[in-house]
mmCIF file of C-alpha atoms in Angstrom:
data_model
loop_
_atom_site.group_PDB
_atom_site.id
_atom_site.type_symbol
_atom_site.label_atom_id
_atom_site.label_comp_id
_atom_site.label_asym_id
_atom_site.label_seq_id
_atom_site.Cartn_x
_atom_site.Cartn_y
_atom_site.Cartn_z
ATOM 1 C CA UNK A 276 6.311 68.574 -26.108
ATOM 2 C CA UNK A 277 3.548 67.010 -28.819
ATOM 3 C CA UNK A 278 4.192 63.394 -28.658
ATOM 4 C CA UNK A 279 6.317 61.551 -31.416
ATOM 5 C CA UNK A 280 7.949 65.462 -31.297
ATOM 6 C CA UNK A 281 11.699 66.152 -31.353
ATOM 7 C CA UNK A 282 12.145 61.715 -31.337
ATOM 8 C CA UNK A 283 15.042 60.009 -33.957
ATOM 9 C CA UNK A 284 15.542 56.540 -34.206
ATOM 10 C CA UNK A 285 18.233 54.652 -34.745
ATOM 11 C CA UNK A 286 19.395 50.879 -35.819
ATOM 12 C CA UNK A 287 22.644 50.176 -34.425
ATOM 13 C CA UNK A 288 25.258 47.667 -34.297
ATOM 14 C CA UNK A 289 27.440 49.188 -31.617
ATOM 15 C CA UNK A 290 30.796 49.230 -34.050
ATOM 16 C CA UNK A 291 33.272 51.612 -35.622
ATOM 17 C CA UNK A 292 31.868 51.982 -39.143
ATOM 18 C CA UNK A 293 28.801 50.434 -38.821
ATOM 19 C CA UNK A 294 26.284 52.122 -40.911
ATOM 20 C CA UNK A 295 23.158 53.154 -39.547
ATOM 21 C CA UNK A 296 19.341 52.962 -40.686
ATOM 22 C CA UNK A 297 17.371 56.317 -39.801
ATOM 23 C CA UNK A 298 13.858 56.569 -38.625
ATOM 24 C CA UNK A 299 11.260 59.189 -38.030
ATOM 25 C CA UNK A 300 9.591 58.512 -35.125
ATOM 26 C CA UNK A 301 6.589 61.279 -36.380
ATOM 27 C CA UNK A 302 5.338 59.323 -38.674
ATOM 28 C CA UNK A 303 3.244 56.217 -38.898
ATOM 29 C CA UNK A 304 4.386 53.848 -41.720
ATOM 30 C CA UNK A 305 5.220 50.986 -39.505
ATOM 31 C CA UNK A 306 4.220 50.389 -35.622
ATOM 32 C CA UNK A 307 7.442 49.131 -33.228
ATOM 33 C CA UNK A 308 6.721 49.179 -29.877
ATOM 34 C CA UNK A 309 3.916 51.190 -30.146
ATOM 35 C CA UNK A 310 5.737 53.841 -31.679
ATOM 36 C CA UNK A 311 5.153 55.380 -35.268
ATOM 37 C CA UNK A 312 7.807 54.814 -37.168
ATOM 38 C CA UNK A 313 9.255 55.970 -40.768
ATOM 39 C CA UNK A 314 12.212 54.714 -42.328
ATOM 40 C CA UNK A 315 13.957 57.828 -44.377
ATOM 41 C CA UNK A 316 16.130 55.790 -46.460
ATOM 42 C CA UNK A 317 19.376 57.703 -44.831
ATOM 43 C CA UNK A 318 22.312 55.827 -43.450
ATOM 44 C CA UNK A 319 25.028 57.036 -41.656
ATOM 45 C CA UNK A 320 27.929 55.145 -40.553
ATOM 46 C CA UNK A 321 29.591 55.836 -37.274
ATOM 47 C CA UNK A 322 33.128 57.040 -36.751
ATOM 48 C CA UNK A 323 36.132 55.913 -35.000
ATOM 49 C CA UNK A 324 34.753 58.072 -32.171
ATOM 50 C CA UNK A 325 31.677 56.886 -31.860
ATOM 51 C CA UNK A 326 29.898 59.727 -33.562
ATOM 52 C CA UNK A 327 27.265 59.658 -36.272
ATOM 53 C CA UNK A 328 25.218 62.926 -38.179
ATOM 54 C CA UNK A 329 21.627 63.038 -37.749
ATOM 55 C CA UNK A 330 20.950 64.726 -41.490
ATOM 56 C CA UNK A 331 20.192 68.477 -41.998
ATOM 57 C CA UNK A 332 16.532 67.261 -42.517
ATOM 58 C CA UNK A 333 15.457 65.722 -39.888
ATOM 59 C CA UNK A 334 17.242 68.451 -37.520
ATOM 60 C CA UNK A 335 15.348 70.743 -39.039
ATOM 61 C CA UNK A 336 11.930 68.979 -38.467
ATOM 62 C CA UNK A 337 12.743 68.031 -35.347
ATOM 63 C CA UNK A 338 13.979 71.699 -34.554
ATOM 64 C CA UNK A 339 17.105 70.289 -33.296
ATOM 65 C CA UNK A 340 20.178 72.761 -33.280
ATOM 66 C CA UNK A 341 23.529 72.696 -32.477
ATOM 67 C CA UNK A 342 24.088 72.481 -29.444
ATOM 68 C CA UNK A 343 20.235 70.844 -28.667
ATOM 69 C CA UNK A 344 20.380 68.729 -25.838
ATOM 70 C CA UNK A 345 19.321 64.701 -26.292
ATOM 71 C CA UNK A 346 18.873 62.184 -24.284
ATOM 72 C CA UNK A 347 20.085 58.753 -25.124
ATOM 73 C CA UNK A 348 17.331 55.728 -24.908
ATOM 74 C CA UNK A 349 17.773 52.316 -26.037
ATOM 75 C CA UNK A 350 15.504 49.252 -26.242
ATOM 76 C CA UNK A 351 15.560 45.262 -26.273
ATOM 77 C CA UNK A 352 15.011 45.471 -30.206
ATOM 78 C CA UNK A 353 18.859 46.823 -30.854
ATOM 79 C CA UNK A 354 17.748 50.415 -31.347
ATOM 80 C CA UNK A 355 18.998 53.593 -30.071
ATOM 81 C CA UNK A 356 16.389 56.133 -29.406
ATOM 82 C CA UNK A 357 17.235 60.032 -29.561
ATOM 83 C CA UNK A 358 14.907 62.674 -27.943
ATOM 84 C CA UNK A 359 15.105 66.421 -27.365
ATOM 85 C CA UNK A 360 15.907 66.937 -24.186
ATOM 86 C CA UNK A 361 13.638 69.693 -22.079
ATOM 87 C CA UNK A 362 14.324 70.624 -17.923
ATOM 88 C CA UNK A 363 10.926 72.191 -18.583
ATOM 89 C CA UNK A 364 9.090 68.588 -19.080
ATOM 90 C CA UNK A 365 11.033 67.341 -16.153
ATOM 91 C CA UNK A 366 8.283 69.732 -13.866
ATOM 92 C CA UNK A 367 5.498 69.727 -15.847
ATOM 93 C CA UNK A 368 3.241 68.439 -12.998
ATOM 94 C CA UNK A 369 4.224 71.841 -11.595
ATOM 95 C CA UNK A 370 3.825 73.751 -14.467
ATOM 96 C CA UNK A 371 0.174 72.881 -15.205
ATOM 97 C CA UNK A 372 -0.459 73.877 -11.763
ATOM 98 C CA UNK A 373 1.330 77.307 -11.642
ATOM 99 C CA UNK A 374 -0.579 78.473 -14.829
ATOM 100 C CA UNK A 375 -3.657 76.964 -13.693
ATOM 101 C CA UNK A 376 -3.052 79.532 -10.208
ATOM 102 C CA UNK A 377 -2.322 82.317 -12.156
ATOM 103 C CA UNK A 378 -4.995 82.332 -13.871
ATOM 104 C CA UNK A 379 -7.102 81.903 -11.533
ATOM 105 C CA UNK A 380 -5.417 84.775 -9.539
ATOM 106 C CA UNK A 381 -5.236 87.200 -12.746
ATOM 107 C CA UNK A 382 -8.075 86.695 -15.369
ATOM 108 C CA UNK A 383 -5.327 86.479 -17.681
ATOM 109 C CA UNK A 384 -4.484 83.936 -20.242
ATOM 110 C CA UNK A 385 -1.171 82.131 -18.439
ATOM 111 C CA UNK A 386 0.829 79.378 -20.165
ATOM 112 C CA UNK A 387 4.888 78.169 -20.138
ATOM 113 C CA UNK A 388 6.929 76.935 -22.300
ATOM 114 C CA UNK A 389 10.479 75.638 -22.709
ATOM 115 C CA UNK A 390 12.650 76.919 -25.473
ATOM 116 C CA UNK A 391 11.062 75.576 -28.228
ATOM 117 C CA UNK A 392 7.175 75.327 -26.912
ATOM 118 C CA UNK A 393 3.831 75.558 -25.241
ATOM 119 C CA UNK A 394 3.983 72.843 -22.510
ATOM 120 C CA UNK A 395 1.392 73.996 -20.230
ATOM 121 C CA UNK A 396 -1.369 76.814 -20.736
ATOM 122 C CA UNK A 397 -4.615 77.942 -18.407
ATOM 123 C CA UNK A 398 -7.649 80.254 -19.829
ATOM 124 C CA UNK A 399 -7.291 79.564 -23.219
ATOM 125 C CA UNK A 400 -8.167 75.815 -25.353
ATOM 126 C CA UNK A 401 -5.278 73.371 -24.303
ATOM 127 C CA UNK A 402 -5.428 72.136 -27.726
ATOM 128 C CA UNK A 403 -4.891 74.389 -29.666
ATOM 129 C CA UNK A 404 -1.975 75.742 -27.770
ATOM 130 C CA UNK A 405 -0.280 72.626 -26.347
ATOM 131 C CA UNK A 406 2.822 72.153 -28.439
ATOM 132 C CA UNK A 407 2.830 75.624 -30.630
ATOM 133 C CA UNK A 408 6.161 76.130 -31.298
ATOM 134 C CA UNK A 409 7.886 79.584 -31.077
ATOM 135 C CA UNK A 410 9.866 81.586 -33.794
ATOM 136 C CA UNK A 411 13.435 82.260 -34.123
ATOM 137 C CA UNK A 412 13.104 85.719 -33.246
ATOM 138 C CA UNK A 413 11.229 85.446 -30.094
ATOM 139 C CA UNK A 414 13.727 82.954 -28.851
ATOM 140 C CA UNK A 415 16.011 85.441 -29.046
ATOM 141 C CA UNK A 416 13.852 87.838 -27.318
ATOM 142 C CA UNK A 417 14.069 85.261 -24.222
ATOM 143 C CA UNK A 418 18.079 85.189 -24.607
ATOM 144 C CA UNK A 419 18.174 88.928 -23.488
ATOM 145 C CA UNK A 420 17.492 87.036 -19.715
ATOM 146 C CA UNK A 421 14.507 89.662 -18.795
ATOM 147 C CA UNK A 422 11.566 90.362 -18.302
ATOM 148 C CA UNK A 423 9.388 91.929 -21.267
ATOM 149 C CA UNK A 424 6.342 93.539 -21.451
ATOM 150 C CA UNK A 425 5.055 93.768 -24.546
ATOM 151 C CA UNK A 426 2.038 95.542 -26.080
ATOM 152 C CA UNK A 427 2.079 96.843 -29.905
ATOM 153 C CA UNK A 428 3.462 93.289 -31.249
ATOM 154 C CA UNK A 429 2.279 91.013 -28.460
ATOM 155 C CA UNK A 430 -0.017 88.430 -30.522
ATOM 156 C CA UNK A 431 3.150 87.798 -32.564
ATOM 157 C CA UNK A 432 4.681 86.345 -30.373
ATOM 158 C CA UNK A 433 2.480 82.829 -30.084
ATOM 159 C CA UNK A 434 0.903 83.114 -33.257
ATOM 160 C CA UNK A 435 -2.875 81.554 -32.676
ATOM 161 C CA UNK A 436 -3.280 83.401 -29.039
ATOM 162 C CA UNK A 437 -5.421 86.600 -30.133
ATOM 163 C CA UNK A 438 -4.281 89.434 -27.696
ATOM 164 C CA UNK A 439 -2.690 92.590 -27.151
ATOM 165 C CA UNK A 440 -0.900 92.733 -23.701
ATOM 166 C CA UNK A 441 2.142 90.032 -23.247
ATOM 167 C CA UNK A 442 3.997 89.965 -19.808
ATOM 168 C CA UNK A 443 6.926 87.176 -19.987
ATOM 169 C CA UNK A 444 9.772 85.977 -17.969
ATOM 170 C CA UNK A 445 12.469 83.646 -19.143
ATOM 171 C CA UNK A 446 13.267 80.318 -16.840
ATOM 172 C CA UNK A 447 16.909 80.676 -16.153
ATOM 173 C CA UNK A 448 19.000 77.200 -15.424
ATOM 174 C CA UNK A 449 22.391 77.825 -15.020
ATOM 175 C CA UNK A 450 22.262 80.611 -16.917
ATOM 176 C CA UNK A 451 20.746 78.774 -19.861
ATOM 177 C CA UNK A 452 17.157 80.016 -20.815
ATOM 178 C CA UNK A 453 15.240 76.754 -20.094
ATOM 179 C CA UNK A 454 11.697 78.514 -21.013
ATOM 180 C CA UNK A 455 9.354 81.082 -20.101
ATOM 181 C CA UNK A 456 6.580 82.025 -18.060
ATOM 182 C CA UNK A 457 3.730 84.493 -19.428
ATOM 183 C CA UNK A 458 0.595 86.085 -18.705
ATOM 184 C CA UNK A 459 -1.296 87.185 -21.689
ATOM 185 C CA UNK A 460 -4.535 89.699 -21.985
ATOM 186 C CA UNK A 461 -6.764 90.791 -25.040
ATOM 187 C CA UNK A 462 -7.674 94.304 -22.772
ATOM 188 C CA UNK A 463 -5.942 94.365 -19.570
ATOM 189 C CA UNK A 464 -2.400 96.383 -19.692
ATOM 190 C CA UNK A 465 0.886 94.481 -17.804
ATOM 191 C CA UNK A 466 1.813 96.086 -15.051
ATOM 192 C CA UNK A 467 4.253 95.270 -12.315
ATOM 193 C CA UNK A 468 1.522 92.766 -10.442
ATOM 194 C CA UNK A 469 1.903 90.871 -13.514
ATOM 195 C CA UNK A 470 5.701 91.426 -13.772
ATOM 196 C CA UNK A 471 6.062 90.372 -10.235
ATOM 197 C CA UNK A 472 3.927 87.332 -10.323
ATOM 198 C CA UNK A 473 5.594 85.670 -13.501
ATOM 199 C CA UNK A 474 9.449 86.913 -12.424
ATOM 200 C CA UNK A 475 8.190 84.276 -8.966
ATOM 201 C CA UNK A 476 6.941 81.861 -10.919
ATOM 202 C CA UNK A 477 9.644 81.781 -13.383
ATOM 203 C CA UNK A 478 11.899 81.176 -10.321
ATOM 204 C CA UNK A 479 9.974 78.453 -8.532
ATOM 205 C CA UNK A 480 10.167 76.312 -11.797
ATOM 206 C CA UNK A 481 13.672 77.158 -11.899
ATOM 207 C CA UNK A 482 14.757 75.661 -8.839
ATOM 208 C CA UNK A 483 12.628 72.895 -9.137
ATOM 209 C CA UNK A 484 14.894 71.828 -12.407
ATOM 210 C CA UNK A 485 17.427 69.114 -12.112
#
């Protein structure tokens, strides 16, 4: 995850109908803490429950959905910090390393992601990858829980990665896809080396998850 990525937040109070100041923690208007910070001008005012909306807007460039886990952070200042939570980031000591290995092993272009992006990548520029999100559609690709070679379409499935051979293998944590292992070629075929390598890996990271 890109830093500043997937971050709201929050002034709070602590009370039943207090109303809330939103910030962007993207962007760079004013420095707290070291952070970038934006005030959006929304407020929100908690209810009896102790809930409050984060607006459609900043879900949406945050890519948080329903049902998006967050973690809950808080500092000495009074504010309440939300970030997207990711299993994936939890290993990603791991995960540099196992992509690193395959490619090594391979030839091939190896990187992992969680369910929203690139977290680690080995045989292609780190910065340019590092943080590429993934489309709707091929997150639904990884909910079918398999395996998937791909070949015709495989280049649209990171957009930026030029190739035409795709082997990937979702990260399964209690039966939530948690991200994906894949090995990528611009001339080398996927074949069941490739399928049997990534299926490993993809379980390895898996049980290293909390």
């Amino acid at each position: 995850m890109g830093a500043g990525q997937g971050r709201v937040c929050v002034r709070q109070k602590g009370e039943a109908g207090t109303r809330l100041e939103g910030r962007n923690l993207e962007h760079d208007n004013d420095r707290k803490g070291g952070r970038a910070v934006k005030a959006t001008g929304v407020v929100r005012r908690i209810d009896d429950l102790g809930r409050v909306v984060i607006p459609k807007e900043i879900r949406r460039t945050l890519r948080i959905r329903e049902g998006s886990p967050l973690e809950i952070f808080t500092d000495r200042d009074g504010e309440i910090i939300l970030k997207r939570y990711s299993p994936i980031n939890e290993v990603s000591d791991f995960a540099q390393e196992y992509v690193e290995s395959l490619h090594e092993s391979t030839g091939h272009v190896a990187f992992i992601f969680d369910d929203e992006e690139v977290v680690a990548v080995s045989g292609a520029p780190k910065k340019a990858l590092l943080g590429r999100t993934l489309s709707d559609e091929n997150r639904q690709l990884l909910e079918q829980r398999r395996t998937l070679i791909l070949t015709d379409h495989a280049s649209d499935f990171l957009p930026g990665l030029e190739f035409t051979h795709l082997c990937v293998s979702p990260i399964l944590k209690d039966g939530n896809v948690a991200g994906a292992v894949a090995l990528a070629s611009k001339n080398q075929q996927m074949g069941e080396l490739e399928k049997k390598l990534t299926e490993t890996a993809a379980q390895f990271l898996a049980k290293q998850l909390n």
